[in-house]
Amino acid sequence: MALEVISELRLPILMKEIVNVGIGQNQSALIWQNGLQMIIIVLIGAFCGLLSVLFSTQAAQGFANDLRKDAFSRVVHLSFEQTDQFTIGSLVTRLTNDIENLRILVSQSTRMFVRAIMLFGGGIIMMLSIDISFALILFVVLPIEITLIFVFLRKAAPLFTIVQSSMDDVNAVMQENVSGARVVKAYVREDFEAKRFGVTNDALTNNTLRVARIMAFIGPAMTLFLNITTIFILYWGGSKAIEGSGLQVGDVMAALNYVAMILMSVMMVAMIFQSITRAKASGARVKEVMNAYPSVQSGTVDASNLNDDIVFTNVSFRYPSTGKPVLKNINLEIKKGEMLAILGATGSGKTTLVNLIPRFYDVTDGAIYIGHEDVRNLDLVSLRKLFGIVPQKTELFSGSIIDNIRWGKPDATLEEVIEVCKVVQAHDFVSGFKDGYDTIIGEKGSSLSGGQKQRIAIARAIIGRPRYLIFDDSTSALDLSTEARLYQAMSAFLKDTTIILIAQRVVSAKRANRIAILDNGNLVACDTHANLLKTNAIYQDIYYSQLKDEG
């Protein structure tokens, strides 16, 4: 870097000697000598500049790479509650666009800032060595120029945060429409969604243009001051050269070169501060992610040997975003090895109830015990390894069928995968694919039907023979015959597993040893199918309404 700048600062002196001595005194040897020096200096400067760019780029990319890794690690350890608060679109923007803004800053600050300072200081020293009056002209112009740049940057600063927030909104709408493309098409909502995207996209465009309009003044302002300074130096230096006051044409030309260097260094600093202003907003947003320590903290007690009853004691829960109680004073015992079904209307708190057991959320009041251990005291990794979970919304990953199933047991053999697929009634349709278990299923399993995706998700959950299994309406896309065969085979495969089954269909819940009824966050009953059918009005309504629909 230093050698590159020194080379640039040397060039105007050599050019001055060529004009004043070589041309002025007709010394062709000096012209050739200085010309050769200038070529060598330019080549050295170019080589040093190349090395400087490579090193600064490598440093910036390394910084961004490490920051993305750290931020991603933080994101995947956030609780469900924190992920909901940030929103997926915002997290994507923070880990991509915001970190890219920080990378640009690091890339510029490691090279441009040092280069600008050296050019600025070296240029002024060299101008003073030619004639102090040139530097005085510059000292009049520079404060005005720097003040204007500061005013523009200060006005633009708050807009950068607005631009990044607008980017969040655009990403959120895009993500919703890509992931929900089938629903959009099914309801013929393409035009509506296009208009909704247009609103967010227009907001991003308008906010970006607001910043651009302000920043656009900096370039022309710099050019204006460069031209004004050039005119003054030409007038002043030319007058002194004509008067024979010690200045020559070569001195004026060298001074003009140094003016260009000095003003260019100011331009570089302005660009750096523009990046700082933009990166400051991005840095604050990334910092929010990095400082978001998981609200669900791991305990210290190893849970790997636990295989006991699950007990809810006076459990209440509310989501911080709403403050409204979702579960109210729940007391429930799930016995080791039993199948417990949970029924209730939409919004009654069924999914929330089961999400509290592996601590995707923590209870607001009360406690949940496995055996005699409060789940909040248990090590999170060992706790969650006890569970096989099939969520309400089936989530598969791009890749092969066998890779998705091995999420539940990374070291599973092909024979184990085939065995579990036979249990979940998936082997026949998987074998029918050209590539069998190596079939690539596309993003989120896009090439599979709803029932096929559910069976792959169930296979993933049970292949490790978990001690506890949570089914969140996980067979809703299966016909009754397939569902019956699946449960029969699974009962033999998971002989000692405690199963918690959220069901919408009574025919599914009837298979359980007991059925818990939730109503508006309250546990109103927990008994066998036969007893509930005799004693519980809510269960009777559900049962007979479904019986009527099926009839």
XYZ file of C-alpha atoms in Angstrom, residues 31-550:
520
model
C 13.009 13.093 -20.959
C 13.903 9.480 -21.774
C 15.349 8.898 -18.302
C 12.337 10.290 -16.436
C 9.927 8.662 -18.869
C 11.491 5.272 -18.178
C 11.286 5.930 -14.438
C 7.597 6.818 -14.796
C 6.892 3.552 -16.643
C 8.704 1.529 -13.967
C 6.892 3.408 -11.185
C 3.510 2.845 -12.861
C 4.218 -0.887 -13.166
C 5.366 -1.119 -9.542
C 2.314 0.837 -8.411
C -0.022 -1.381 -10.438
C 1.538 -4.538 -8.988
C 1.343 -3.196 -5.428
C -2.235 -2.068 -6.052
C -3.150 -5.547 -7.253
C -1.659 -7.134 -4.129
C -3.450 -4.590 -1.956
C -6.811 -5.350 -3.586
C -6.271 -9.096 -3.222
C -5.332 -8.835 0.449
C -8.186 -6.478 1.338
C -10.689 -8.634 -0.577
C -9.475 -11.764 1.186
C -9.697 -10.062 4.571
C -13.213 -8.764 3.866
C -14.454 -12.111 2.559
C -12.985 -13.885 5.572
C -14.699 -11.414 7.886
C -18.057 -11.842 6.129
C -17.699 -15.623 6.048
C -17.024 -15.833 9.785
C -19.802 -13.362 10.594
C -22.343 -15.285 8.497
C -21.363 -18.518 10.237
C -21.691 -16.939 13.688
C -24.980 -15.246 12.818
C -26.410 -18.429 11.291
C -25.363 -20.399 14.363
C -27.160 -17.827 16.497
C -30.300 -17.987 14.339
C -30.622 -21.775 14.419
C -30.398 -21.684 18.216
C -33.078 -19.015 18.625
C -36.274 -20.100 20.296
C -39.510 -20.256 18.303
C -40.600 -17.113 20.130
C -37.539 -15.140 18.989
C -37.825 -16.395 15.407
C -41.431 -15.193 15.366
C -40.352 -11.777 16.657
C -37.647 -11.262 14.013
C -39.681 -12.814 11.146
C -38.077 -15.089 8.563
C -37.815 -12.387 5.879
C -35.936 -10.070 8.223
C -33.502 -12.792 9.292
C -32.747 -13.622 5.646
C -32.023 -9.945 4.905
C -29.798 -9.590 7.961
C -27.720 -12.654 7.099
C -27.312 -11.681 3.436
C -27.765 -8.023 2.510
C -26.755 -6.527 5.869
C -23.625 -8.649 6.187
C -22.753 -7.775 2.575
C -22.882 -4.073 3.525
C -20.463 -4.788 6.365
C -18.193 -6.720 4.002
C -18.051 -3.755 1.622
C -17.095 -1.494 4.519
C -14.284 -3.801 5.647
C -13.022 -4.131 2.084
C -12.893 -0.352 1.679
C -11.643 0.483 5.144
C -8.666 -1.874 4.861
C -7.477 -0.297 1.630
C -9.192 2.912 0.613
C -8.992 4.663 3.968
C -5.250 4.098 4.421
C -4.658 5.003 0.789
C -6.757 8.169 1.100
C -4.936 9.376 4.228
C -1.524 8.803 2.654
C -2.512 10.517 -0.595
C -4.028 13.445 1.291
C -1.035 14.003 3.557
C 1.561 13.264 0.882
C -0.190 15.473 -1.659
C -0.266 18.469 0.677
C 3.420 18.032 1.597
C 4.395 17.845 -2.066
C 2.310 20.939 -2.892
C 3.989 22.853 -0.075
C 7.365 21.838 -1.484
C 6.414 23.378 -4.840
C 4.807 26.608 -3.584
C 3.039 27.348 -0.312
C 0.460 29.527 -2.070
C -0.998 26.458 -3.818
C -1.642 24.793 -0.470
C -3.298 27.976 0.845
C -5.790 27.871 -2.048
C -6.564 24.264 -1.163
C -7.040 25.083 2.527
C -9.780 27.547 1.582
C -11.669 25.058 -0.595
C -11.339 21.875 1.495
C -13.305 22.947 4.627
C -16.286 23.965 2.493
C -16.186 20.691 0.578
C -15.859 18.521 3.703
C -18.702 20.386 5.433
C -21.067 19.781 2.500
C -20.198 16.079 2.394
C -20.866 15.786 6.134
C -24.265 17.474 5.722
C -25.280 15.090 2.922
C -24.172 12.000 4.849
C -25.921 13.087 8.017
C -29.161 13.615 6.115
C -28.920 10.192 4.454
C -27.990 8.221 7.597
C -31.496 7.493 8.984
C -32.753 6.518 5.529
C -30.400 3.533 5.315
C -32.256 1.827 8.190
C -35.555 2.475 6.403
C -34.151 0.940 3.200
C -33.096 -2.228 5.045
C -36.528 -2.525 6.686
C -38.119 -2.175 3.253
C -35.848 -4.983 2.060
C -37.211 -7.126 4.932
C -40.760 -6.545 3.683
C -39.863 -7.461 0.095
C -38.123 -10.655 1.207
C -41.072 -11.608 3.412
C -43.603 -11.259 0.575
C -41.334 -13.122 -1.851
C -40.808 -15.956 0.610
C -44.522 -16.295 1.342
C -45.385 -16.440 -2.351
C -42.648 -18.893 -3.295
C -43.417 -21.272 -0.417
C -47.175 -20.845 -0.885
C -47.192 -20.856 -4.688
C -49.685 -23.704 -4.928
C -52.161 -21.964 -2.643
C -51.797 -18.716 -4.588
C -52.550 -20.523 -7.847
C -55.347 -22.611 -6.350
C -57.210 -19.479 -5.244
C -56.270 -17.518 -8.389
C -54.600 -14.835 -6.282
C -51.697 -14.130 -8.628
C -52.891 -10.606 -9.453
C -53.583 -9.771 -5.815
C -50.161 -11.036 -4.712
C -48.509 -9.190 -7.600
C -50.130 -5.964 -6.370
C -49.088 -6.710 -2.768
C -45.523 -7.322 -3.905
C -45.707 -4.160 -6.003
C -46.560 -2.091 -2.927
C -43.583 -3.392 -0.928
C -41.278 -3.239 -3.938
C -42.331 0.349 -4.702
C -41.673 1.279 -1.074
C -38.164 -0.193 -1.332
C -37.562 1.610 -4.627
C -38.802 4.950 -3.291
C -36.741 4.702 -0.106
C -33.649 3.722 -2.091
C -34.200 6.657 -4.446
C -34.512 9.024 -1.480
C -31.033 7.963 -0.406
C -29.724 8.094 -3.974
C -31.004 11.647 -4.499
C -29.077 12.837 -1.468
C -25.898 10.907 -2.240
C -26.033 11.980 -5.902
C -24.978 15.503 -4.886
C -21.591 14.333 -3.599
C -20.050 13.397 -6.976
C -20.979 16.615 -8.817
C -19.967 18.663 -5.768
C -16.529 17.042 -5.798
C -16.157 17.703 -9.527
C -17.215 21.319 -9.026
C -14.638 21.916 -6.303
C -11.939 20.176 -8.344
C -12.651 22.436 -11.310
C -12.799 25.571 -9.160
C -9.498 24.687 -7.487
C -7.950 23.908 -10.882
C -9.022 27.310 -12.231
C -7.555 29.143 -9.224
C -4.256 27.255 -9.427
C -4.005 27.794 -13.184
C -4.723 31.491 -12.753
C -2.421 31.982 -9.778
C 0.379 29.695 -10.945
C 0.130 30.828 -14.554
C 0.333 34.475 -13.509
C 3.432 33.830 -11.398
C 5.045 31.799 -14.188
C 4.426 34.611 -16.696
C 5.789 37.183 -14.259
C 8.918 35.055 -13.790
C 8.419 34.801 -10.028
C 10.163 31.440 -9.725
C 7.309 29.190 -10.835
C 7.452 27.290 -14.109
C 4.844 25.515 -16.209
C 5.953 22.122 -14.891
C 5.362 23.321 -11.308
C 1.786 24.295 -12.153
C 1.150 20.945 -13.845
C 2.544 19.051 -10.848
C 0.402 21.146 -8.495
C -2.709 20.308 -10.530
C -1.883 16.600 -10.262
C -1.509 16.865 -6.499
C -4.799 18.768 -6.250
C -6.499 15.939 -8.104
C -4.909 13.411 -5.720
C -5.940 15.365 -2.639
C -9.517 15.876 -3.776
C -9.687 12.238 -4.893
C -8.585 11.201 -1.409
C -11.397 13.309 0.031
C -13.801 11.584 -2.385
C -12.548 8.190 -1.189
C -13.081 9.184 2.434
C -16.592 10.365 1.520
C -17.300 6.981 -0.073
C -15.990 5.247 3.030
C -18.217 7.343 5.276
C -21.140 6.574 2.977
C -20.375 2.887 3.481
C -20.011 3.482 7.225
C -23.399 5.179 7.322
C -25.016 2.312 5.433
C -23.082 -0.321 7.378
C -23.961 1.316 10.695
C -27.636 0.560 10.069
C -26.788 -2.956 8.888
C -24.413 -3.501 11.793
C -27.115 -2.584 14.295
C -29.479 -5.101 12.700
C -26.860 -7.874 12.674
C -25.944 -6.987 16.257
C -29.573 -7.528 17.282
C -29.284 -11.084 15.992
C -25.888 -11.691 17.599
C -27.121 -10.330 20.945
C -30.326 -12.383 20.840
C -29.308 -15.084 23.253
C -31.826 -17.930 23.155
C -34.679 -17.215 25.542
C -34.873 -20.956 26.198
C -31.635 -21.702 28.044
C -30.312 -25.229 28.425
C -30.261 -26.862 31.822
C -27.411 -29.002 33.114
C -29.084 -32.308 33.987
C -28.481 -35.091 31.461
C -31.824 -36.392 30.170
C -30.517 -39.315 28.133
C -31.593 -41.951 30.682
C -35.073 -40.575 31.357
C -38.065 -42.700 30.400
C -40.828 -41.755 32.811
C -44.249 -40.151 33.024
C -44.708 -36.596 31.742
C -46.531 -34.427 34.261
C -48.025 -30.946 33.718
C -48.468 -29.099 37.012
C -50.540 -25.884 36.973
C -49.142 -24.987 33.538
C -50.168 -21.718 31.919
C -48.737 -20.127 28.810
C -49.103 -16.941 26.809
C -47.248 -15.720 23.737
C -45.357 -12.471 24.474
C -46.580 -10.907 21.227
C -50.223 -11.124 22.294
C -50.180 -11.443 26.076
C -53.374 -13.491 25.852
C -53.354 -16.797 27.801
C -53.253 -19.776 25.428
C -53.136 -22.443 28.142
C -54.690 -22.007 31.575
C -53.694 -23.966 34.668
C -53.199 -27.322 32.931
C -52.779 -30.379 35.170
C -52.156 -33.540 33.171
C -50.234 -36.783 33.607
C -49.091 -38.715 30.541
C -48.167 -42.203 31.647
C -45.050 -43.959 30.427
C -45.775 -46.152 27.399
C -49.353 -45.004 26.830
C -50.867 -43.306 23.805
C -52.604 -40.072 24.741
C -54.741 -38.289 22.157
C -55.486 -34.572 22.406
C -58.683 -33.227 20.856
C -60.085 -29.739 20.694
C -61.296 -27.011 18.406
C -58.895 -24.954 16.313
C -57.086 -22.502 18.582
C -57.741 -24.484 21.753
C -53.987 -24.790 22.474
C -53.223 -28.357 21.370
C -50.010 -27.639 19.460
C -48.838 -25.167 22.074
C -49.303 -27.810 24.766
C -47.008 -30.349 23.097
C -44.458 -27.681 22.098
C -43.836 -26.993 25.775
C -42.584 -30.523 26.500
C -39.353 -30.409 24.402
C -39.082 -26.713 25.354
C -39.674 -25.075 22.013
C -41.283 -22.542 24.333
C -41.052 -22.301 28.110
C -44.096 -22.265 30.346
C -45.280 -18.908 31.652
C -46.435 -20.412 34.953
C -46.268 -23.850 36.495
C -43.897 -26.649 35.515
C -43.561 -29.742 33.340
C -41.793 -32.792 34.722
C -40.360 -35.920 33.157
C -40.205 -38.240 36.106
C -39.106 -35.962 38.925
C -37.085 -33.574 36.765
C -38.388 -30.168 35.712
C -37.720 -30.000 31.960
C -36.167 -26.552 32.465
C -33.343 -28.203 34.412
C -32.566 -30.675 31.633
C -29.853 -30.343 29.026
C -31.666 -29.247 25.848
C -29.797 -31.517 23.443
C -30.301 -34.667 25.507
C -33.938 -33.681 26.196
C -34.852 -33.237 22.540
C -33.077 -36.441 21.553
C -35.703 -38.280 23.617
C -38.406 -37.157 21.180
C -39.537 -38.010 17.707
C -41.699 -35.173 16.405
C -43.957 -34.985 13.370
C -45.118 -31.350 13.146
C -48.499 -30.216 11.875
C -46.895 -28.685 8.800
C -44.766 -31.335 7.122
C -41.252 -30.029 6.561
C -38.946 -31.962 4.252
C -35.618 -30.838 2.841
C -34.246 -30.831 -0.678
C -32.295 -34.017 -1.252
C -33.107 -37.693 -1.453
C -35.771 -39.651 0.412
C -33.168 -41.644 2.322
C -31.323 -38.471 3.362
C -34.534 -36.998 4.768
C -35.319 -40.151 6.756
C -31.764 -40.308 8.110
C -32.309 -36.973 9.831
C -33.886 -39.091 12.561
C -30.879 -41.437 12.708
C -27.816 -40.275 10.736
C -26.110 -43.689 10.863
C -29.176 -45.675 9.773
C -28.487 -48.426 7.253
C -30.518 -48.904 4.085
C -32.106 -51.976 5.689
C -33.263 -49.887 8.665
C -34.688 -47.238 6.343
C -36.588 -49.869 4.355
C -37.903 -51.426 7.579
C -39.264 -48.146 8.903
C -40.774 -47.266 5.517
C -42.660 -50.555 5.569
C -43.989 -49.599 9.002
C -45.295 -46.229 7.774
C -46.698 -47.724 4.561
C -44.196 -45.850 2.376
C -42.072 -48.669 0.959
C -44.409 -49.460 -1.920
C -44.580 -45.949 -3.362
C -40.859 -45.294 -2.751
C -39.946 -48.525 -4.536
C -42.090 -47.392 -7.450
C -39.818 -44.420 -8.118
C -37.088 -44.913 -10.715
C -34.326 -44.117 -8.216
C -36.096 -45.642 -5.221
C -34.760 -44.324 -1.920
C -32.253 -42.130 -3.754
C -35.068 -40.196 -5.443
C -34.550 -36.428 -5.165
C -37.766 -34.944 -3.799
C -37.165 -31.264 -4.529
C -37.411 -28.305 -2.192
C -39.735 -29.086 0.730
C -40.653 -32.381 -0.943
C -42.393 -30.647 -3.832
C -42.464 -33.815 -5.956
C -44.420 -35.787 -3.334
C -48.118 -35.773 -2.487
C -49.353 -34.657 0.924
C -49.824 -38.211 2.163
C -46.415 -39.280 0.872
C -44.723 -36.362 2.608
C -46.473 -37.182 5.876
C -45.297 -40.799 5.746
C -41.692 -39.781 5.041
C -41.881 -37.345 7.982
C -43.261 -40.092 10.248
C -40.483 -42.455 9.141
C -37.939 -39.777 10.000
C -39.460 -39.369 13.465
C -39.629 -43.046 14.429
C -36.512 -44.551 12.814
C -34.507 -43.824 15.962
C -37.172 -45.535 18.133
C -37.660 -42.478 20.374
C -38.904 -42.816 23.934
C -41.512 -40.128 23.313
C -43.335 -39.485 20.043
C -45.386 -36.378 19.259
C -47.858 -36.533 16.362
C -49.409 -33.163 15.530
C -52.302 -34.120 13.237
C -49.677 -36.028 11.275
C -51.923 -38.438 9.362
C -54.539 -35.961 8.155
C -53.631 -36.591 4.493
C -53.939 -40.386 4.780
C -57.042 -42.391 4.045
C -58.497 -44.350 6.974
C -57.307 -47.720 5.677
C -53.682 -46.588 5.285
C -53.809 -44.829 8.643
C -55.082 -47.978 10.358
C -52.294 -50.113 8.879
C -49.714 -47.505 9.839
C -50.819 -47.355 13.494
C -50.980 -51.137 13.753
C -47.442 -51.552 12.395
C -46.130 -48.638 14.440
C -47.501 -50.095 17.696
C -45.392 -53.201 17.118
C -42.344 -51.159 16.046
C -42.525 -48.789 19.046
C -43.584 -51.106 21.844
C -42.476 -48.974 24.798
C -42.744 -45.481 23.288
C -44.993 -42.901 24.910
C -47.096 -41.392 22.118
C -48.841 -38.017 22.248
C -51.280 -37.695 19.379
C -52.976 -34.455 18.362
C -55.946 -35.477 16.248
C -58.821 -33.842 14.444
C -60.583 -37.120 13.691
C -62.206 -39.141 16.462
C -61.435 -42.321 14.533
C -57.737 -41.526 15.050
C -58.139 -40.540 18.696
C -60.052 -43.733 19.531
C -56.830 -45.699 19.166
C -55.354 -43.946 22.201
C -55.506 -45.257 25.749
C -56.929 -41.905 26.857
C -58.164 -38.740 25.204
C -57.576 -35.234 26.607
C -60.103 -32.553 25.644
C -58.946 -28.935 25.381
C -61.383 -26.059 25.153
C -60.155 -22.471 24.860
C -56.911 -23.297 26.659
C -58.540 -25.299 29.444
C -58.209 -29.041 30.012
C -61.855 -30.005 30.484
C -61.539 -33.803 30.503
C -59.114 -36.698 30.136
C -60.500 -40.224 29.953
C -61.094 -43.180 27.671
C -63.176 -42.918 24.525
C -66.003 -44.921 26.086
C -66.195 -42.818 29.242
C -65.944 -39.507 27.398
C -68.726 -40.560 25.067
C -70.925 -41.044 28.113
C -69.920 -38.026 30.202
C -68.399 -35.182 28.138
C -70.628 -32.933 26.042
C -67.757 -31.481 23.968
C -66.533 -34.941 22.999
C -70.070 -36.046 22.229
C -70.534 -33.077 19.891
C -67.258 -33.834 18.069
C -68.015 -37.551 17.821
C -71.583 -37.299 16.571
C -70.848 -34.450 14.154
C -68.071 -36.504 12.532
C -70.251 -39.616 12.574
C -72.964 -37.660 10.783
C -70.486 -36.309 8.213
C -69.153 -39.797 7.510
